[in-house]
Structure formats: structure tokens, C-alpha cells
Amino acid sequence: QELAKVPLLVSADMERGMAFRVRRGVVPLPFAMAVGASGSEDDARFMGEVTAREGRALGIHWALAPVADVNNNPANPVINIRSFGEDPERVGRLVAAFVKGVNSGGLLSTVKHFPGHGDTAVDSHLQLARLPVERARLDAVELQPFRRAVESGVDSVMLGHIAVPALDPSGAPATLSQPMATDLLRRELGFQGLVVTDALE
């Protein structure tokens, strides 16, 4: 920050606090699925608070967490234990609690990977993931935690490299899709905060 002419906004993946990226000297929080197994909103909120305290101490402002994906596909190679679980209602409650904890500690929060990366069988860092389900199913499962996050005051939503034909027949991923990023996220869900893409490498 001392070297920067313009103040820097620093972000990091902090899904289980700083331990997600820093190996020593930080609190080793569990992956989200362990907290999901407890079902405790207090634990999820505390996890968010610890994440914020350590992040701020290290000069970070923006947590790219929590994961709001519903882990309902056991063949998923990339989400699995990063999710709070397979129950959309429980995932939504714990995501909202984590967001409140992060925000109370002074960090910006982010839910990812919109509109849902849990029921995919490929890693979107390597291939275009597809979610070929009907809109009614999306409302009942994938979108439920994102709705809860928006209601809880999440600061940012990360778009996933995920094609969802029921939402955008063009086959474009959410990161390049007006029907998903604008019509659904902004207009229908009412999200007015920051929108960020997943990694672009």
C-alpha cells in the first residue's frame, strides 16, 4: 500500500479463512462441508468472523468466499468439500451466516459460483461446465443459496464459467451471459453489488 499511487483493493480465496492460501501462522479452519455437517449457523458466522480478522490483519479487504454451490453431484471434481453440503436450505442458511460474519469483521464477502457449480462433472478451470436442468429445478436447488446470500447483504457475486441452457439457450457461460448476469442476477434476484468473474486463466 505504501508503494501504490492509488490505494489497492486486495482479494483472496478465503473459503476456510486464510488457511486456504497461507499455510503457517493462521487459524486452520475446516472446509465448509465440516461446518455443514454441524448445521450450526453460529459456527458458520464465527468462521466468517475469524476469516475477516485474519484477512484484515494481513492487509486483505475482499474475501472470495463463501462457496454457495449445492454439492449434489458426487462426481463433481472441484466443489465437493468446499460446499456446505447437498441440502439447498442448509447451504443457504450457512452461506448467509458466513457472509454476516465476514461483513461484521470488515471484509467484503463474495458468493460463488453463480448460478451453481455443484451439479457439474467437470472442473470449470479446465473445461466449460454445463448444467442441463430445468428452471424449476434451478429455483429449488442451485439458486436458493444465492437468493439467501443476496438477502443477507453479500457484497459480491462471482460468476462461474458455467453454461445453463434453461437460462441462456446460446450456450454462453454465466461470465459472458446477459440473461444470467443481468436479467437473472441483477433484475430478478435484485443484486446491486459487485459482480466478478471466476479465474480467467
mmCIF file with all atom_site columns, C-alpha atoms in Angstrom:
data_model
loop_
_atom_site.group_PDB
_atom_site.id
_atom_site.type_symbol
_atom_site.label_atom_id
_atom_site.label_alt_id
_atom_site.label_comp_id
_atom_site.label_asym_id
_atom_site.label_entity_id
_atom_site.label_seq_id
_atom_site.pdbx_PDB_ins_code
_atom_site.Cartn_x
_atom_site.Cartn_y
_atom_site.Cartn_z
_atom_site.occupancy
_atom_site.B_iso_or_equiv
_atom_site.pdbx_formal_charge
_atom_site.auth_seq_id
_atom_site.auth_comp_id
_atom_site.auth_asym_id
_atom_site.auth_atom_id
_atom_site.pdbx_PDB_model_num
ATOM 1   C CA . GLN A 1 1   ? 0.000   0.000   0.000   1.00 0.00 ? 1   GLN A CA 1
ATOM 2   C CA . GLU A 1 2   ? 2.906   2.363   0.723   1.00 0.00 ? 2   GLU A CA 1
ATOM 3   C CA . LEU A 1 3   ? 4.201   1.898   -2.836  1.00 0.00 ? 3   LEU A CA 1
ATOM 4   C CA . ALA A 1 4   ? 0.828   2.241   -4.566  1.00 0.00 ? 4   ALA A CA 1
ATOM 5   C CA . LYS A 1 5   ? -0.154  5.608   -6.065  1.00 0.00 ? 5   LYS A CA 1
ATOM 6   C CA . VAL A 1 6   ? -3.803  4.521   -5.870  1.00 0.00 ? 6   VAL A CA 1
ATOM 7   C CA . PRO A 1 7   ? -4.925  2.512   -2.799  1.00 0.00 ? 7   PRO A CA 1
ATOM 8   C CA . LEU A 1 8   ? -5.070  -1.197  -3.617  1.00 0.00 ? 8   LEU A CA 1
ATOM 9   C CA . LEU A 1 9   ? -8.118  -3.397  -3.141  1.00 0.00 ? 9   LEU A CA 1
ATOM 10  C CA . VAL A 1 10  ? -6.692  -6.816  -2.239  1.00 0.00 ? 10  VAL A CA 1
ATOM 11  C CA . SER A 1 11  ? -8.724  -10.015 -2.548  1.00 0.00 ? 11  SER A CA 1
ATOM 12  C CA . ALA A 1 12  ? -8.007  -13.665 -1.780  1.00 0.00 ? 12  ALA A CA 1
ATOM 13  C CA . ASP A 1 13  ? -9.763  -17.009 -1.847  1.00 0.00 ? 13  ASP A CA 1
ATOM 14  C CA . MET A 1 14  ? -10.599 -17.438 1.833   1.00 0.00 ? 14  MET A CA 1
ATOM 15  C CA . GLU A 1 15  ? -13.059 -20.322 1.835   1.00 0.00 ? 15  GLU A CA 1
ATOM 16  C CA . ARG A 1 16  ? -11.659 -21.692 5.089   1.00 0.00 ? 16  ARG A CA 1
ATOM 17  C CA . GLY A 1 17  ? -10.095 -18.464 6.214   1.00 0.00 ? 17  GLY A CA 1
ATOM 18  C CA . MET A 1 18  ? -6.500  -17.559 5.476   1.00 0.00 ? 18  MET A CA 1
ATOM 19  C CA . ALA A 1 19  ? -5.599  -21.255 5.771   1.00 0.00 ? 19  ALA A CA 1
ATOM 20  C CA . PHE A 1 20  ? -6.993  -21.685 2.252   1.00 0.00 ? 20  PHE A CA 1
ATOM 21  C CA . ARG A 1 21  ? -3.967  -19.791 0.898   1.00 0.00 ? 21  ARG A CA 1
ATOM 22  C CA . VAL A 1 22  ? -1.488  -19.338 3.786   1.00 0.00 ? 22  VAL A CA 1
ATOM 23  C CA . ARG A 1 23  ? -0.024  -22.476 5.361   1.00 0.00 ? 23  ARG A CA 1
ATOM 24  C CA . ARG A 1 24  ? 1.575   -21.296 8.616   1.00 0.00 ? 24  ARG A CA 1
ATOM 25  C CA . GLY A 1 25  ? 0.704   -18.862 11.372  1.00 0.00 ? 25  GLY A CA 1
ATOM 26  C CA . VAL A 1 26  ? -3.039  -18.728 10.733  1.00 0.00 ? 26  VAL A CA 1
ATOM 27  C CA . VAL A 1 27  ? -6.069  -20.459 12.246  1.00 0.00 ? 27  VAL A CA 1
ATOM 28  C CA . PRO A 1 28  ? -6.630  -23.770 10.370  1.00 0.00 ? 28  PRO A CA 1
ATOM 29  C CA . LEU A 1 29  ? -10.379 -23.577 9.826   1.00 0.00 ? 29  LEU A CA 1
ATOM 30  C CA . PRO A 1 30  ? -12.152 -26.629 8.365   1.00 0.00 ? 30  PRO A CA 1
ATOM 31  C CA . PHE A 1 31  ? -13.591 -26.878 4.891   1.00 0.00 ? 31  PHE A CA 1
ATOM 32  C CA . ALA A 1 32  ? -17.221 -25.774 4.561   1.00 0.00 ? 32  ALA A CA 1
ATOM 33  C CA . MET A 1 33  ? -18.571 -29.323 4.450   1.00 0.00 ? 33  MET A CA 1
ATOM 34  C CA . ALA A 1 34  ? -17.418 -29.918 8.052   1.00 0.00 ? 34  ALA A CA 1
ATOM 35  C CA . VAL A 1 35  ? -19.404 -26.886 9.189   1.00 0.00 ? 35  VAL A CA 1
ATOM 36  C CA . GLY A 1 36  ? -22.283 -28.073 7.016   1.00 0.00 ? 36  GLY A CA 1
ATOM 37  C CA . ALA A 1 37  ? -22.260 -31.390 8.872   1.00 0.00 ? 37  ALA A CA 1
ATOM 38  C CA . SER A 1 38  ? -22.749 -29.488 12.141  1.00 0.00 ? 38  SER A CA 1
ATOM 39  C CA . GLY A 1 39  ? -25.596 -27.441 10.659  1.00 0.00 ? 39  GLY A CA 1
ATOM 40  C CA . SER A 1 40  ? -24.604 -24.614 13.016  1.00 0.00 ? 40  SER A CA 1
ATOM 41  C CA . GLU A 1 41  ? -25.192 -21.060 11.843  1.00 0.00 ? 41  GLU A CA 1
ATOM 42  C CA . ASP A 1 42  ? -23.161 -19.859 14.840  1.00 0.00 ? 42  ASP A CA 1
ATOM 43  C CA . ASP A 1 43  ? -20.190 -21.897 13.618  1.00 0.00 ? 43  ASP A CA 1
ATOM 44  C CA . ALA A 1 44  ? -20.541 -20.568 10.071  1.00 0.00 ? 44  ALA A CA 1
ATOM 45  C CA . ARG A 1 45  ? -20.776 -16.992 11.327  1.00 0.00 ? 45  ARG A CA 1
ATOM 46  C CA . PHE A 1 46  ? -17.750 -17.459 13.601  1.00 0.00 ? 46  PHE A CA 1
ATOM 47  C CA . MET A 1 47  ? -15.822 -18.938 10.685  1.00 0.00 ? 47  MET A CA 1
ATOM 48  C CA . GLY A 1 48  ? -16.607 -15.763 8.735   1.00 0.00 ? 48  GLY A CA 1
ATOM 49  C CA . GLU A 1 49  ? -15.531 -13.538 11.628  1.00 0.00 ? 49  GLU A CA 1
ATOM 50  C CA . VAL A 1 50  ? -12.179 -15.331 12.022  1.00 0.00 ? 50  VAL A CA 1
ATOM 51  C CA . THR A 1 51  ? -11.678 -15.081 8.261   1.00 0.00 ? 51  THR A CA 1
ATOM 52  C CA . ALA A 1 52  ? -12.255 -11.334 8.417   1.00 0.00 ? 52  ALA A CA 1
ATOM 53  C CA . ARG A 1 53  ? -9.989  -10.727 11.414  1.00 0.00 ? 53  ARG A CA 1
ATOM 54  C CA . GLU A 1 54  ? -7.058  -12.601 9.901   1.00 0.00 ? 54  GLU A CA 1
ATOM 55  C CA . GLY A 1 55  ? -7.647  -11.180 6.447   1.00 0.00 ? 55  GLY A CA 1
ATOM 56  C CA . ARG A 1 56  ? -7.653  -7.604  7.701   1.00 0.00 ? 56  ARG A CA 1
ATOM 57  C CA . ALA A 1 57  ? -4.532  -8.267  9.790   1.00 0.00 ? 57  ALA A CA 1
ATOM 58  C CA . LEU A 1 58  ? -2.753  -9.351  6.589   1.00 0.00 ? 58  LEU A CA 1
ATOM 59  C CA . GLY A 1 59  ? -3.932  -6.366  4.534   1.00 0.00 ? 59  GLY A CA 1
ATOM 60  C CA . ILE A 1 60  ? -6.737  -8.099  2.641   1.00 0.00 ? 60  ILE A CA 1
ATOM 61  C CA . HIS A 1 61  ? -10.072 -6.365  2.031   1.00 0.00 ? 61  HIS A CA 1
ATOM 62  C CA . TRP A 1 62  ? -12.133 -8.775  -0.022  1.00 0.00 ? 62  TRP A CA 1
ATOM 63  C CA . ALA A 1 63  ? -12.825 -12.442 0.671   1.00 0.00 ? 63  ALA A CA 1
ATOM 64  C CA . LEU A 1 64  ? -13.646 -14.525 -2.389  1.00 0.00 ? 64  LEU A CA 1
ATOM 65  C CA . ALA A 1 65  ? -15.821 -16.699 -0.154  1.00 0.00 ? 65  ALA A CA 1
ATOM 66  C CA . PRO A 1 66  ? -18.087 -18.453 0.728   1.00 0.00 ? 66  PRO A CA 1
ATOM 67  C CA . VAL A 1 67  ? -18.952 -21.155 -1.812  1.00 0.00 ? 67  VAL A CA 1
ATOM 68  C CA . ALA A 1 68  ? -22.741 -21.129 -2.341  1.00 0.00 ? 68  ALA A CA 1
ATOM 69  C CA . ASP A 1 69  ? -22.814 -24.194 -4.588  1.00 0.00 ? 69  ASP A CA 1
ATOM 70  C CA . VAL A 1 70  ? -25.012 -27.120 -3.550  1.00 0.00 ? 70  VAL A CA 1
ATOM 71  C CA . ASN A 1 71  ? -22.876 -30.270 -3.657  1.00 0.00 ? 71  ASN A CA 1
ATOM 72  C CA . ASN A 1 72  ? -25.472 -32.607 -5.158  1.00 0.00 ? 72  ASN A CA 1
ATOM 73  C CA . ASN A 1 73  ? -23.234 -34.457 -7.636  1.00 0.00 ? 73  ASN A CA 1
ATOM 74  C CA . PRO A 1 74  ? -20.772 -36.925 -6.069  1.00 0.00 ? 74  PRO A CA 1
ATOM 75  C CA . ALA A 1 75  ? -18.795 -36.964 -9.342  1.00 0.00 ? 75  ALA A CA 1
ATOM 76  C CA . ASN A 1 76  ? -18.007 -33.246 -9.027  1.00 0.00 ? 76  ASN A CA 1
ATOM 77  C CA . PRO A 1 77  ? -14.206 -32.926 -9.226  1.00 0.00 ? 77  PRO A CA 1
ATOM 78  C CA . VAL A 1 78  ? -13.824 -29.369 -7.944  1.00 0.00 ? 78  VAL A CA 1
ATOM 79  C CA . ILE A 1 79  ? -16.563 -28.311 -5.477  1.00 0.00 ? 79  ILE A CA 1
ATOM 80  C CA . ASN A 1 80  ? -17.206 -31.276 -3.131  1.00 0.00 ? 80  ASN A CA 1
ATOM 81  C CA . ILE A 1 81  ? -15.905 -30.405 0.391   1.00 0.00 ? 81  ILE A CA 1
ATOM 82  C CA . ARG A 1 82  ? -15.770 -26.686 -0.467  1.00 0.00 ? 82  ARG A CA 1
ATOM 83  C CA . SER A 1 83  ? -19.593 -26.686 -0.268  1.00 0.00 ? 83  SER A CA 1
ATOM 84  C CA . PHE A 1 84  ? -21.670 -26.614 2.917   1.00 0.00 ? 84  PHE A CA 1
ATOM 85  C CA . GLY A 1 85  ? -23.467 -29.726 1.631   1.00 0.00 ? 85  GLY A CA 1
ATOM 86  C CA . GLU A 1 86  ? -26.200 -31.174 -0.556  1.00 0.00 ? 86  GLU A CA 1
ATOM 87  C CA . ASP A 1 87  ? -29.270 -29.614 1.103   1.00 0.00 ? 87  ASP A CA 1
ATOM 88  C CA . PRO A 1 88  ? -30.110 -26.259 -0.557  1.00 0.00 ? 88  PRO A CA 1
ATOM 89  C CA . GLU A 1 89  ? -31.877 -24.897 2.518   1.00 0.00 ? 89  GLU A CA 1
ATOM 90  C CA . ARG A 1 90  ? -28.953 -25.711 4.826   1.00 0.00 ? 90  ARG A CA 1
ATOM 91  C CA . VAL A 1 91  ? -26.405 -24.379 2.349   1.00 0.00 ? 91  VAL A CA 1
ATOM 92  C CA . GLY A 1 92  ? -28.390 -21.143 2.103   1.00 0.00 ? 92  GLY A CA 1
ATOM 93  C CA . ARG A 1 93  ? -28.566 -20.699 5.895   1.00 0.00 ? 93  ARG A CA 1
ATOM 94  C CA . LEU A 1 94  ? -24.856 -21.326 6.401   1.00 0.00 ? 94  LEU A CA 1
ATOM 95  C CA . VAL A 1 95  ? -23.817 -19.170 3.450   1.00 0.00 ? 95  VAL A CA 1
ATOM 96  C CA . ALA A 1 96  ? -25.869 -16.282 4.869   1.00 0.00 ? 96  ALA A CA 1
ATOM 97  C CA . ALA A 1 97  ? -24.312 -16.759 8.317   1.00 0.00 ? 97  ALA A CA 1
ATOM 98  C CA . PHE A 1 98  ? -20.761 -16.847 6.896   1.00 0.00 ? 98  PHE A CA 1
ATOM 99  C CA . VAL A 1 99  ? -21.467 -13.677 4.899   1.00 0.00 ? 99  VAL A CA 1
ATOM 100 C CA . LYS A 1 100 ? -22.703 -11.887 8.020   1.00 0.00 ? 100 LYS A CA 1
ATOM 101 C CA . GLY A 1 101 ? -19.587 -12.970 9.918   1.00 0.00 ? 101 GLY A CA 1
ATOM 102 C CA . VAL A 1 102 ? -17.224 -11.773 7.185   1.00 0.00 ? 102 VAL A CA 1
ATOM 103 C CA . ASN A 1 103 ? -19.020 -8.468  6.825   1.00 0.00 ? 103 ASN A CA 1
ATOM 104 C CA . SER A 1 104 ? -19.152 -7.846  10.590  1.00 0.00 ? 104 SER A CA 1
ATOM 105 C CA . GLY A 1 105 ? -15.364 -8.233  10.632  1.00 0.00 ? 105 GLY A CA 1
ATOM 106 C CA . GLY A 1 106 ? -14.862 -5.582  7.966   1.00 0.00 ? 106 GLY A CA 1
ATOM 107 C CA . LEU A 1 107 ? -14.226 -7.678  4.846   1.00 0.00 ? 107 LEU A CA 1
ATOM 108 C CA . LEU A 1 108 ? -16.147 -7.660  1.591   1.00 0.00 ? 108 LEU A CA 1
ATOM 109 C CA . SER A 1 109 ? -17.844 -11.026 1.003   1.00 0.00 ? 109 SER A CA 1
ATOM 110 C CA . THR A 1 110 ? -18.360 -12.985 -2.224  1.00 0.00 ? 110 THR A CA 1
ATOM 111 C CA . VAL A 1 111 ? -20.642 -15.905 -3.051  1.00 0.00 ? 111 VAL A CA 1
ATOM 112 C CA . LYS A 1 112 ? -19.631 -18.234 -5.844  1.00 0.00 ? 112 LYS A CA 1
ATOM 113 C CA . HIS A 1 113 ? -20.001 -19.791 -8.437  1.00 0.00 ? 113 HIS A CA 1
ATOM 114 C CA . PHE A 1 114 ? -23.215 -18.289 -9.850  1.00 0.00 ? 114 PHE A CA 1
ATOM 115 C CA . PRO A 1 115 ? -25.620 -19.750 -10.888 1.00 0.00 ? 115 PRO A CA 1
ATOM 116 C CA . GLY A 1 116 ? -24.342 -23.007 -9.329  1.00 0.00 ? 116 GLY A CA 1
ATOM 117 C CA . HIS A 1 117 ? -21.375 -25.330 -9.865  1.00 0.00 ? 117 HIS A CA 1
ATOM 118 C CA . GLY A 1 118 ? -22.408 -28.205 -7.601  1.00 0.00 ? 118 GLY A CA 1
ATOM 119 C CA . ASP A 1 119 ? -24.103 -30.489 -10.118 1.00 0.00 ? 119 ASP A CA 1
ATOM 120 C CA . THR A 1 120 ? -21.362 -30.495 -12.725 1.00 0.00 ? 120 THR A CA 1
ATOM 121 C CA . ALA A 1 121 ? -18.907 -33.267 -13.600 1.00 0.00 ? 121 ALA A CA 1
ATOM 122 C CA . VAL A 1 122 ? -16.053 -31.110 -14.912 1.00 0.00 ? 122 VAL A CA 1
ATOM 123 C CA . ASP A 1 123 ? -13.691 -28.563 -13.383 1.00 0.00 ? 123 ASP A CA 1
ATOM 124 C CA . SER A 1 124 ? -14.513 -25.153 -14.874 1.00 0.00 ? 124 SER A CA 1
ATOM 125 C CA . HIS A 1 125 ? -10.825 -24.186 -14.588 1.00 0.00 ? 125 HIS A CA 1
ATOM 126 C CA . LEU A 1 126 ? -10.205 -26.755 -17.337 1.00 0.00 ? 126 LEU A CA 1
ATOM 127 C CA . GLN A 1 127 ? -13.434 -27.085 -19.361 1.00 0.00 ? 127 GLN A CA 1
ATOM 128 C CA . LEU A 1 128 ? -16.740 -25.336 -19.857 1.00 0.00 ? 128 LEU A CA 1
ATOM 129 C CA . ALA A 1 129 ? -19.115 -26.787 -17.284 1.00 0.00 ? 129 ALA A CA 1
ATOM 130 C CA . ARG A 1 130 ? -22.750 -27.345 -18.263 1.00 0.00 ? 130 ARG A CA 1
ATOM 131 C CA . LEU A 1 131 ? -25.811 -27.510 -16.050 1.00 0.00 ? 131 LEU A CA 1
ATOM 132 C CA . PRO A 1 132 ? -28.585 -29.039 -18.234 1.00 0.00 ? 132 PRO A CA 1
ATOM 133 C CA . VAL A 1 133 ? -31.519 -28.801 -15.806 1.00 0.00 ? 133 VAL A CA 1
ATOM 134 C CA . GLU A 1 134 ? -34.930 -27.113 -15.956 1.00 0.00 ? 134 GLU A CA 1
ATOM 135 C CA . ARG A 1 135 ? -35.644 -23.673 -14.491 1.00 0.00 ? 135 ARG A CA 1
ATOM 136 C CA . ALA A 1 136 ? -37.897 -25.113 -11.768 1.00 0.00 ? 136 ALA A CA 1
ATOM 137 C CA . ARG A 1 137 ? -35.038 -27.281 -10.538 1.00 0.00 ? 137 ARG A CA 1
ATOM 138 C CA . LEU A 1 138 ? -32.652 -24.286 -10.580 1.00 0.00 ? 138 LEU A CA 1
ATOM 139 C CA . ASP A 1 139 ? -35.091 -22.323 -8.407  1.00 0.00 ? 139 ASP A CA 1
ATOM 140 C CA . ALA A 1 140 ? -35.466 -25.210 -5.966  1.00 0.00 ? 140 ALA A CA 1
ATOM 141 C CA . VAL A 1 141 ? -31.777 -26.100 -5.684  1.00 0.00 ? 141 VAL A CA 1
ATOM 142 C CA . GLU A 1 142 ? -28.980 -24.057 -7.251  1.00 0.00 ? 142 GLU A CA 1
ATOM 143 C CA . LEU A 1 143 ? -30.405 -20.559 -6.886  1.00 0.00 ? 143 LEU A CA 1
ATOM 144 C CA . GLN A 1 144 ? -31.696 -20.924 -3.330  1.00 0.00 ? 144 GLN A CA 1
ATOM 145 C CA . PRO A 1 145 ? -28.363 -20.204 -1.562  1.00 0.00 ? 145 PRO A CA 1
ATOM 146 C CA . PHE A 1 146 ? -27.651 -17.263 -3.861  1.00 0.00 ? 146 PHE A CA 1
ATOM 147 C CA . ARG A 1 147 ? -31.049 -15.751 -3.030  1.00 0.00 ? 147 ARG A CA 1
ATOM 148 C CA . ARG A 1 148 ? -30.278 -16.114 0.690   1.00 0.00 ? 148 ARG A CA 1
ATOM 149 C CA . ALA A 1 149 ? -26.869 -14.519 0.193   1.00 0.00 ? 149 ALA A CA 1
ATOM 150 C CA . VAL A 1 150 ? -28.355 -11.506 -1.602  1.00 0.00 ? 150 VAL A CA 1
ATOM 151 C CA . GLU A 1 151 ? -30.925 -11.126 1.185   1.00 0.00 ? 151 GLU A CA 1
ATOM 152 C CA . SER A 1 152 ? -28.144 -11.278 3.785   1.00 0.00 ? 152 SER A CA 1
ATOM 153 C CA . GLY A 1 153 ? -26.237 -8.395  2.199   1.00 0.00 ? 153 GLY A CA 1
ATOM 154 C CA . VAL A 1 154 ? -23.422 -10.147 0.337   1.00 0.00 ? 154 VAL A CA 1
ATOM 155 C CA . ASP A 1 155 ? -21.117 -7.614  -1.326  1.00 0.00 ? 155 ASP A CA 1
ATOM 156 C CA . SER A 1 156 ? -20.096 -9.542  -4.421  1.00 0.00 ? 156 SER A CA 1
ATOM 157 C CA . VAL A 1 157 ? -21.217 -12.423 -6.624  1.00 0.00 ? 157 VAL A CA 1
ATOM 158 C CA . MET A 1 158 ? -18.689 -14.443 -8.632  1.00 0.00 ? 158 MET A CA 1
ATOM 159 C CA . LEU A 1 159 ? -19.951 -15.656 -11.993 1.00 0.00 ? 159 LEU A CA 1
ATOM 160 C CA . GLY A 1 160 ? -18.925 -19.169 -12.975 1.00 0.00 ? 160 GLY A CA 1
ATOM 161 C CA . HIS A 1 161 ? -17.794 -20.458 -16.348 1.00 0.00 ? 161 HIS A CA 1
ATOM 162 C CA . ILE A 1 162 ? -20.986 -22.499 -16.454 1.00 0.00 ? 162 ILE A CA 1
ATOM 163 C CA . ALA A 1 163 ? -23.424 -22.841 -19.354 1.00 0.00 ? 163 ALA A CA 1
ATOM 164 C CA . VAL A 1 164 ? -27.057 -23.239 -18.330 1.00 0.00 ? 164 VAL A CA 1
ATOM 165 C CA . PRO A 1 165 ? -29.299 -23.731 -21.392 1.00 0.00 ? 165 PRO A CA 1
ATOM 166 C CA . ALA A 1 166 ? -32.505 -23.178 -19.389 1.00 0.00 ? 166 ALA A CA 1
ATOM 167 C CA . LEU A 1 167 ? -31.277 -19.660 -18.573 1.00 0.00 ? 167 LEU A CA 1
ATOM 168 C CA . ASP A 1 168 ? -29.354 -18.846 -21.748 1.00 0.00 ? 168 ASP A CA 1
ATOM 169 C CA . PRO A 1 169 ? -30.021 -21.033 -24.831 1.00 0.00 ? 169 PRO A CA 1
ATOM 170 C CA . SER A 1 170 ? -26.998 -19.504 -26.601 1.00 0.00 ? 170 SER A CA 1
ATOM 171 C CA . GLY A 1 171 ? -24.673 -21.772 -24.615 1.00 0.00 ? 171 GLY A CA 1
ATOM 172 C CA . ALA A 1 172 ? -22.636 -18.874 -23.248 1.00 0.00 ? 172 ALA A CA 1
ATOM 173 C CA . PRO A 1 173 ? -21.234 -19.314 -19.739 1.00 0.00 ? 173 PRO A CA 1
ATOM 174 C CA . ALA A 1 174 ? -22.566 -17.086 -16.959 1.00 0.00 ? 174 ALA A CA 1
ATOM 175 C CA . THR A 1 175 ? -19.388 -14.995 -17.190 1.00 0.00 ? 175 THR A CA 1
ATOM 176 C CA . LEU A 1 176 ? -20.426 -13.896 -20.703 1.00 0.00 ? 176 LEU A CA 1
ATOM 177 C CA . SER A 1 177 ? -24.210 -14.119 -20.402 1.00 0.00 ? 177 SER A CA 1
ATOM 178 C CA . GLN A 1 178 ? -26.565 -11.157 -20.170 1.00 0.00 ? 178 GLN A CA 1
ATOM 179 C CA . PRO A 1 179 ? -29.561 -13.417 -19.360 1.00 0.00 ? 179 PRO A CA 1
ATOM 180 C CA . MET A 1 180 ? -27.702 -14.802 -16.322 1.00 0.00 ? 180 MET A CA 1
ATOM 181 C CA . ALA A 1 181 ? -25.557 -11.863 -15.185 1.00 0.00 ? 181 ALA A CA 1
ATOM 182 C CA . THR A 1 182 ? -28.043 -9.076  -15.804 1.00 0.00 ? 182 THR A CA 1
ATOM 183 C CA . ASP A 1 183 ? -31.572 -10.425 -16.237 1.00 0.00 ? 183 ASP A CA 1
ATOM 184 C CA . LEU A 1 184 ? -31.398 -13.077 -13.514 1.00 0.00 ? 184 LEU A CA 1
ATOM 185 C CA . LEU A 1 185 ? -28.817 -11.783 -11.039 1.00 0.00 ? 185 LEU A CA 1
ATOM 186 C CA . ARG A 1 186 ? -29.466 -8.053  -11.241 1.00 0.00 ? 186 ARG A CA 1
ATOM 187 C CA . ARG A 1 187 ? -33.131 -7.782  -12.173 1.00 0.00 ? 187 ARG A CA 1
ATOM 188 C CA . GLU A 1 188 ? -34.755 -10.916 -10.778 1.00 0.00 ? 188 GLU A CA 1
ATOM 189 C CA . LEU A 1 189 ? -32.631 -11.519 -7.675  1.00 0.00 ? 189 LEU A CA 1
ATOM 190 C CA . GLY A 1 190 ? -32.174 -7.780  -7.110  1.00 0.00 ? 190 GLY A CA 1
ATOM 191 C CA . PHE A 1 191 ? -28.406 -7.902  -6.555  1.00 0.00 ? 191 PHE A CA 1
ATOM 192 C CA . GLN A 1 192 ? -26.822 -4.435  -6.790  1.00 0.00 ? 192 GLN A CA 1
ATOM 193 C CA . GLY A 1 193 ? -23.280 -5.132  -5.559  1.00 0.00 ? 193 GLY A CA 1
ATOM 194 C CA . LEU A 1 194 ? -20.018 -6.098  -7.241  1.00 0.00 ? 194 LEU A CA 1
ATOM 195 C CA . VAL A 1 195 ? -20.005 -8.769  -9.941  1.00 0.00 ? 195 VAL A CA 1
ATOM 196 C CA . VAL A 1 196 ? -16.732 -10.578 -10.585 1.00 0.00 ? 196 VAL A CA 1
ATOM 197 C CA . THR A 1 197 ? -15.724 -13.425 -12.876 1.00 0.00 ? 197 THR A CA 1
ATOM 198 C CA . ASP A 1 198 ? -14.091 -16.658 -11.820 1.00 0.00 ? 198 ASP A CA 1
ATOM 199 C CA . ALA A 1 199 ? -10.396 -17.084 -12.722 1.00 0.00 ? 199 ALA A CA 1
ATOM 200 C CA . LEU A 1 200 ? -9.715  -16.351 -16.385 1.00 0.00 ? 200 LEU A CA 1
ATOM 201 C CA . GLU A 1 201 ? -6.579  -18.406 -16.993 1.00 0.00 ? 201 GLU A CA 1
#
